[in-house]
């Protein structure tokens, strides 16, 4: 090997070499951004959007009692909360046997009103009830019932003061 050959090989090694450090740094930035966005998306998917940040979990007996009702026998999947604010607003969600709904509402409102199947606002709601405060009661009540199946219904209950 001659001196000219050695110089040619040395020049080729220096000029055509890829700078991997810069290349990897350029690739790392978008990769980290995509990973962060993916982590935020996953966190968002697993949060409960139906609950506002200012709602505290409370006992369902307390939430329903505020509206003059009791938790029905056989209810399951219950969640109840109290919204923070100057006036209390209790919310409850639970499932109960469909056949027991009329008796449960009649026990809570013996003088009426009764459940209605029209003018319930949302087309998904099968029955609803709006009761304003009457003498001796301290809260207005809204009940929305959606039938999950032939045997079960989801109940959304709200009791609040005006």
Backbone as a ProteinNet text record, in pm:
[ID]
protein_1_A
[PRIMARY]
XXXXXXXXXXXXXXXXXXXXXXXXXXXXXXXXXXXXXXXXXXXXXXXXXXXXXXXXXXXXXXXXXXXXXXXXXXXXXXXXXXXXXXXXXXXXXXXXXXXXXXXXXXXXXXXXXXXXXXXXXXXXXXXXXXXXXXXXXXXXXXXXXXXXXXXXXXXXXXXXXX
[TERTIARY]
83.9	0	89.5	54.1	134.6	77.9	152.1	110.5	-17.1	-37.2	-155.6	-278.4	-265.4	-377.8	-421.3	-329.4	-360	-432.1	-386.4	-451.5	-593.7	-617.3	-749.7	-845.1	-801.6	-885.8	-917.6	-823.3	-846.6	-944.1	-935.5	-1027.8	-1169.2	-1184.3	-1317.2	-1384.1	-1311.6	-1368	-1419.7	-1360.9	-1398	-1513.7	-1520	-1619.3	-1757.3	-1770.3	-1899.9	-1960.7	-1904.1	-1950.4	-2077.8	-2177	-2302.4	-2280.7	-2337.5	-2327.2	-2449	-2436	-2547.2	-2600.6	-2517.7	-2563.5	-2664.8	-2636.3	-2729.4	-2856.1	-2840.4	-2955.3	-3048.3	-2991.9	-3073.8	-3139.8	-3073.1	-3132.7	-3252	-3238.1	-3348.6	-3467.1	-3443.3	-3551.8	-3611.8	-3534.6	-3581.8	-3691	-3680.8	-3777.9	-3919	-3941.6	-4078.2	-4125.7	-4032.7	-4070.9	-4120.9	-4053.8	-4097.4	-4230	-4250.6	-4377.9	-4491.9	-4472.9	-4575.8	-4602.5	-4499.2	-4517.6	-4596.1	-4567.2	-4640.3	-4786.5	-4812.7	-4951.3	-5025.9	-4959.3	-5020.8	-5052.8	-4962.3	-4986.9	-5105.5	-5115.3	-5229.6	-5360.1	-5359.2	-5478.6	-5524.4	-5431.3	-5465.8	-5520.9	-5460.1	-5510.4	-5650.3	-5674.6	-5806.5	-5911.3	-5876.4	-5972.1	-6013.2	-5923.6	-5953.3	-6004.3	-6031.7	-6091.7	-6242.5	-6311.2	-6456.8	-6505.6	-6547.6	-6591.1	-6729	-6802.1	-6937.5	-6941.7	-6829.3	-6825.5	-6746.8	-6807.6	-6739.2	-6632.4	-6535.1	-6423.2	-6466.3	-6575.7	-6617.8	-6726	-6734.9	-6833.4	-6762	-6814.7	-6759.3	-6849.6	-6789.9	-6868.5	-6933.3	-7058.1	-7131.8	-7213.5	-7276.7	-7358	-7487.3	-7530.4	-7653.2	-7776.1	-7771.9	-7884.3	-7901.9	-7790.8	-7796.7	-7845.6	-7797.8	-7836.4	-7985.7	-8038.1	-8179.2	-8267.7	-8220.5	-8299.6	-8317.1	-8220.8	-8233.2	-8352.9	-8385.5	-8502.6	-8625.1	-8621.8	-8737.6	-8755.5	-8649.6	-8659.5	-8567.1	-8580.4	-8491.3	-8431.7	-8316.2	-8252.5	-8340.1	-8374.1	-8461.3	-8389.7	-8467.3	-8413.1	-8372.4	-8265	-8220.5	-8142.9	-8115.9	-8037.6	-7891.2	-7821.5	-7678.3	-7608	-7476.8	-7392.9	-7421	-7434.6	-7472.6	-7350.8	-7369.8	-7272	-7349.9	-7308.1	-7378	-7276.2	-7314.7	-7222.9	-7294.6	-7215.9	-7263.9	-7179.3	-7245.1	-7173.8	-7146.6	-7025.8	-6987.6	-7055.2	-7092.8	-7157.1	-7231.1	-7296.3	-7367.3	-7493	-7553.2	-7672.3	-7642.3	-7684.1	-7651.4	-7723.1	-7653.5	-7709.6	-7655.9	-7745.1	-7708.4	-7742	-7653.9	-7679.1	-7660	-7735.7	-7723.6	-7747.3	-7672.3	-7691.9	-7688.6	-7784.2	-7786.3	-7874.8	-7863.8	-7949.9	-8043.8	-8166.3	-8264.4	-8354.5	-8424.3	-8517.5	-8626.7	-8650.7	-8747.7	-8889	-8925.1	-9060.3	-9088.5	-8983.8	-9002.4	-9000.9	-8983.8	-8969.7	-9096.1	-9212	-9336.4	-9362.8	-9339.8	-9362.8	-9263	-9138.2	-9036.9	-9073.5	-9116.7	-9155.2	-9280.7	-9377.8	-9501.2	-9472.5	-9375.5	-9339.9	-9274.3	-9198	-9131.4	-9223.5	-9320.4	-9414.1	-9556.7	-9609.3	-9743.5	-9853.7	-9833.3	-9934.9	-9903.9	-9804.2	-9766.4	-9644.9	-9589.8	-9627.3	-9587.8	-9636.5	-9605.7	-9506.3	-9446.3	-9354.6	-9430.1	-9363	-9422	-9324.6	-9378.6	-9295.2	-9280	-9333.8	-9320.5	-9253.9	-9198.3	-9133	-9024.7	-8942.9	-8834.1	-8701.7	-8703.5	-8582.4	-8497.3	-8433.8	-8344.4	-8422.4	-8400.7	-8471.7	-8434.1	-8319.9	-8274.4	-8348.9	-8408.6	-8475.5	-8614.3	-8645.4	-8773.8	-8883.2	-8846.7	-8944.8	-8874.2	-8952.7	-8892.2	-8994	-8943	-9027	-8957.1	-9033.1	-8983.9	-9077.3	-9022.6	-9104.4	-9043.6	-9121.8	-9077.4	-9098.6	-9035.5	-9055.7	-9199.1	-9260.2	-9394.1	-9382	-9489.5	-9485.9	-9421.8	-9325.8	-9259.7	-9139.8	-9121.4	-9006.1	-8907.4	-8781.5	-8682.1	-8610.8	-8641.7	-8566.5	-8655.6	-8612	-8671.7	-8602	-8673.7	-8619.4	-8641.9	-8540.2	-8552.3	-8506.7	-8588.7	-8554.3	-8564.1	-8462.8	-8464.2	-8435	-8515.8	-8502.2	-8480.1	-8377.3	-8346	-8347.1	-8426.7	-8434.9	-8317.3	-8234.6	-8118.7	-8159.9	-8255.6	-8302.9	-8448	-8500.5	-8639.2	-8650.9	-8539.2	-8544.2	-8479.9	-8391.5	-8315	-8326.7	-8317.2	-8320.5	-8212.5	-8162.8	-8067.6	-8145.2	-8122.2	-8190.9	-8088.7	-8122.1	-8041.5	-8131.2	-8083.9	-8161.3	-8085.4	-8154.1	-8092.3	-8187.5	-8133.7	-8211.9	-8134.6	-8204	-8137.3	-8232.1	-8175.4	-8255.6	-8244.4	-8348.7	-8348.5	-8290.4
-116.3	0	124	214.3	335.1	444.5	549.3	663.8	724.6	726.5	782	699.9	570	483.6	506.7	525.1	546.1	679.9	782.1	911.3	907.1	833.2	822.3	753.6	647	575.4	665.3	740.1	828.1	938.5	991.9	1096.7	1043.1	923	865.6	841.2	802.6	778.5	907.5	1019.9	1146.7	1214.6	1213	1289.7	1225.4	1099	1034.6	981.7	1012	958.2	1026.9	949.9	1003.6	1047.3	1159.7	1209.9	1157.6	1039.5	970.8	1047.3	1116.1	1191.1	1297.5	1374	1478.7	1415	1308.9	1239.6	1185.7	1123.7	1070	1181	1291.1	1403.6	1459.7	1468.5	1518.6	1422.2	1293.6	1194.8	1187.9	1217.4	1203.9	1305.4	1425.7	1529.7	1491.3	1458	1419.5	1291.2	1200.4	1075.9	1105.2	1192.5	1228.8	1303.2	1389	1461.6	1363.8	1269.1	1169.2	1082.1	1043.5	961.9	1038.9	1167.1	1248.1	1262.7	1287.1	1297.6	1165.8	1055.6	924.5	899.9	939.3	924.1	1010.4	1132.3	1217.9	1160.1	1104.1	1042.3	924.6	842.3	726.1	773	874.7	926.9	983.9	1053.9	1111.6	1003	894.3	786.4	716.2	712.4	640.6	729.7	855.9	940.8	938	960.6	961.1	1100.8	1122.3	1254.9	1291.2	1193.2	1222.3	1289.3	1298.3	1357.9	1487.9	1595.3	1723.8	1724.6	1811.9	1816.6	1863.1	1937.6	1990	1904.5	1777.9	1686.2	1592	1584.9	1494.9	1373.6	1257.5	1136	1139.4	1096.9	1096.7	967.9	945.9	824.7	840.3	732	736.2	756.8	705.7	727.3	876.5	949.4	1093.3	1167.3	1127.9	1195.8	1179.6	1059.6	1037.1	1095.3	1091.5	1147.9	1297.9	1366.1	1509.6	1540.1	1447.8	1463.9	1389.9	1339.5	1271.9	1128.8	1066.3	929.2	838.6	707.5	608.5	525.9	470.2	382.2	258.3	223.3	106.5	-24.4	-119.9	-254	-312.9	-383.8	-448.3	-357.6	-234.2	-143.3	-184.9	-163.1	-192.7	-90.5	-101.3	-9.4	136.2	164.3	298.7	389.5	514.1	620.5	746.1	813.7	934.2	1042.2	1167.4	1277	1403.5	1496.4	1627.1	1731.9	1817.9	1924.8	2039	2091.2	2203.9	2329.9	2414	2539.7	2597.2	2709.9	2774.5	2697.7	2626.3	2546.3	2401.1	2309.2	2169.2	2113.8	2028.2	1957.9	1815.3	1723.2	1582.3	1511.6	1423	1341.3	1194.9	1110.2	966.1	893.4	788.2	699	556.4	477.4	336.9	259.2	128	38.8	-30.3	-53.5	-121.5	-207.5	-305	-386.3	-298.7	-319.9	-239.1	-250.1	-367	-390.4	-314.8	-269.7	-204.2	-51	4.3	150	223.4	182.7	253.7	252.8	140.6	131.9	220.5	227.9	310.5	458.7	502.3	642.7	674.6	583.8	607.2	616.6	540	548.5	682.9	736.4	864.6	984.2	970.5	1079.3	1025.2	998.6	938.1	1029.1	1160.3	1252.1	1297.1	1240	1276.5	1366.4	1395.6	1358	1214.2	1167	1031.7	1040.2	926.9	920.6	948.4	1015.9	1038	985.1	953.9	899.7	997.9	1117.9	1220.2	1343.4	1425.6	1550.2	1529	1428.3	1399.1	1461.3	1538.5	1607	1523.1	1423.2	1339.1	1222.8	1194.8	1085.6	949.7	940.8	815	781.8	882.2	863.6	805.1	695.9	627.1	683.9	735.1	793.1	897.3	994.4	1099.6	1155.5	1235.4	1299.5	1427.9	1534.6	1660.9	1699.4	1717.3	1754.9	1876.2	1981.4	2101.4	2085.1	2169.2	2156.9	2194.3	2111.2	2138.7	2151.3	2183.7	2205.1	2086	2112.8	2007.9	1947.3	1973.4	1920.3	2033	1999.7	2104.6	2108	2017.7	2013.8	1984.1	2030.4	1988.3	1859.4	1775.5	1646.2	1625.1	1570.6	1526.6	1381.5	1300.2	1159.4	1127.3	1060.3	1011.5	863.3	787.5	642.1	596.4	516.3	456.5	305.5	236.9	91.5	27.8	-43.4	-113.7	-241.7	-308.5	-437.1	-455.3	-573.4	-599	-604.8	-630.1	-649.2	-537	-458.6	-359.4	-220.9	-119.8	19.4	97.9	199.6	291.2	413.8	454.5	568.5	678.6	800.1	919.2	1011.1	1042.6	1117.1	1244	1358.1	1484.7	1552.9	1596.1	1672.6	1801.1	1914	2042.2	2146.3	2252	2364.5	2477.4	2556.9	2668.4	2793.1
0	0	0	-85.9	-100.3	-12.1	-0.1	78.1	22	-107.1	-170.6	-134.6	-131.2	-95.5	49.3	138.3	279.6	297.4	226.6	237.4	182.5	75.1	15.1	111.9	176.7	272.1	390.4	439.9	553.5	517.3	397.1	354.9	341.3	292.2	275.5	410.6	508.6	640.8	702.7	684.2	745.5	675.6	544.2	472.2	470.4	449.6	432.3	561	673.1	800.3	847.1	889.4	941.6	1085.2	1119.2	1256.2	1332.9	1390.6	1456.6	1576.2	1646.3	1763.8	1726.8	1622.6	1578.4	1523.3	1444.9	1386.7	1496.3	1598.2	1707.7	1788.5	1807.5	1880.8	1804.4	1672.1	1589.7	1595.7	1596.7	1606.8	1747.3	1850.4	1988.2	2021.1	1971.7	2005	1958.9	1830.1	1791.1	1859.5	1885.9	1953.4	2094.1	2166.5	2301.7	2298.9	2200.5	2188.6	2163.4	2072.2	2042.7	2165.5	2237.2	2358.1	2464.7	2481.4	2579.6	2539	2411.5	2365.8	2383.1	2357.1	2376.4	2524	2613	2756.9	2801.1	2750.1	2783.5	2731.8	2612	2555.6	2640.4	2682.1	2765.4	2900.1	2959.5	3087.4	3071.3	2962.2	2936.4	2918	2849.7	2826.1	2954.7	3053.2	3175.6	3288.3	3261.9	3364.2	3349.9	3459	3458.6	3426.7	3301.2	3257.8	3311.3	3358.8	3402.9	3539.2	3605.1	3737.4	3730.4	3769.7	3769.5	3877.9	3862	3955.8	4094.6	4104.1	4233.4	4299	4261.7	4319.2	4415.5	4538.5	4638.7	4650.9	4660.3	4678.1	4815.8	4821.1	4947.5	4956.7	5068.9	5083.9	5003.8	4944.4	4865.1	4953.6	5075.8	5167.2	5193.9	5211.3	5235.6	5111.4	4994.7	4869.8	4842.6	4855	4827.5	4937.5	5061.6	5171.7	5155	5095.3	5073	4982.6	4893	4806.9	4856.6	4979.9	5036.6	4989.7	4941.5	4889.9	4969.7	4944.6	5003.3	4890.8	4917.2	4818.8	4803.1	4678.9	4659.7	4691.7	4737.6	4762	4627.9	4625	4502.1	4408.7	4450.3	4365.5	4368.5	4256.7	4252	4164	4156.5	4078.2	4115.9	4244.1	4289.1	4302.3	4262.6	4284.7	4320.9	4426.9	4471.4	4505.3	4478.3	4503	4545.2	4598.6	4642.2	4571.7	4493.5	4423.3	4518.9	4510.4	4593.7	4541.9	4630	4592.5	4711.1	4689.1	4798.8	4838.5	4743.3	4772.4	4738.4	4825.1	4799.3	4675.7	4603.2	4487.4	4492.5	4523.4	4533.1	4402.7	4361.8	4243.9	4281.2	4215.2	4237.8	4106.2	4085.2	3970.4	4023.8	3980.8	4021.5	3926	3936.7	3858.6	3955	3908.8	3993.4	3905.4	3965.9	3887.1	3825.9	3700.1	3625	3681.7	3728.7	3779.4	3909.5	3978.4	4108.2	4100.5	3983.7	3970.3	4013.6	3963.6	3996.8	4147.1	4213.3	4358.4	4433.6	4387.1	4451.7	4440.6	4322.4	4303.5	4384.8	4386.5	4462.7	4612.5	4661.8	4804	4835.2	4744.3	4766.2	4746	4656.2	4626	4629	4748.8	4756.8	4700.9	4702.6	4651.9	4508.9	4448.2	4311.5	4313.7	4205.8	4068.9	4037.9	3925.7	3880.7	3764.8	3736.7	3623.2	3493.6	3402.2	3270	3164.6	3048.1	2940.6	2825.1	2839.4	2735.9	2794.6	2710.2	2748.3	2853.8	2829.3	2922.8	2879.3	2772.9	2729.6	2637.1	2687.7	2609.5	2549.6	2422.8	2356	2413.6	2480.4	2539	2669	2732.4	2861.1	2837.2	2907.9	2891.3	2981.4	3097.3	3189.6	3274.7	3322.3	3403.3	3501	3592.8	3693.3	3736.7	3747.1	3801.8	3914.9	4033.2	4148.4	4215.2	4222.5	4292.3	4440.8	4519.7	4664	4700.8	4780.2	4832.7	4984	5049.4	5194.6	5264.7	5347	5424.5	5354.2	5226.6	5154.8	5133.2	5130.2	5118	4984.7	4893.9	4768.8	4650	4535.4	4408.9	4367	4295	4255.6	4106.8	4041.4	3902.1	3896.2	3830.8	3814.4	3665.9	3613.4	3475.4	3477.8	3403.8	3402.1	3258.8	3241.5	3111.7	3130.3	3049.8	3061.2	2989	3065.3	3009.8	2939.2	2997.1	2943.5	2986.9	2964.5	3007.1	3158	3227.6	3372.7	3453.7	3392.8	3468.2	3406.7	3493.3	3450.1	3522.5	3453.9	3516.1	3562.2	3686.1	3745	3769.6	3724.2	3755.5	3838.6	3957.8	4056.6	4092.5	4093.3	4134.1	4232.2	4345.5	4443.5	4472.4	4465.2	4480.7	4537.1	4591.5	4638.9	4538	4531.6	4435.8	4495.5
[MASK]
++++++++++++++++++++++++++++++++++++++++++++++++++++++++++++++++++++++++++++++++++++++++++++++++++++++++++++++++++++++++++++++++++++++++++++++++++++++++++++++++++

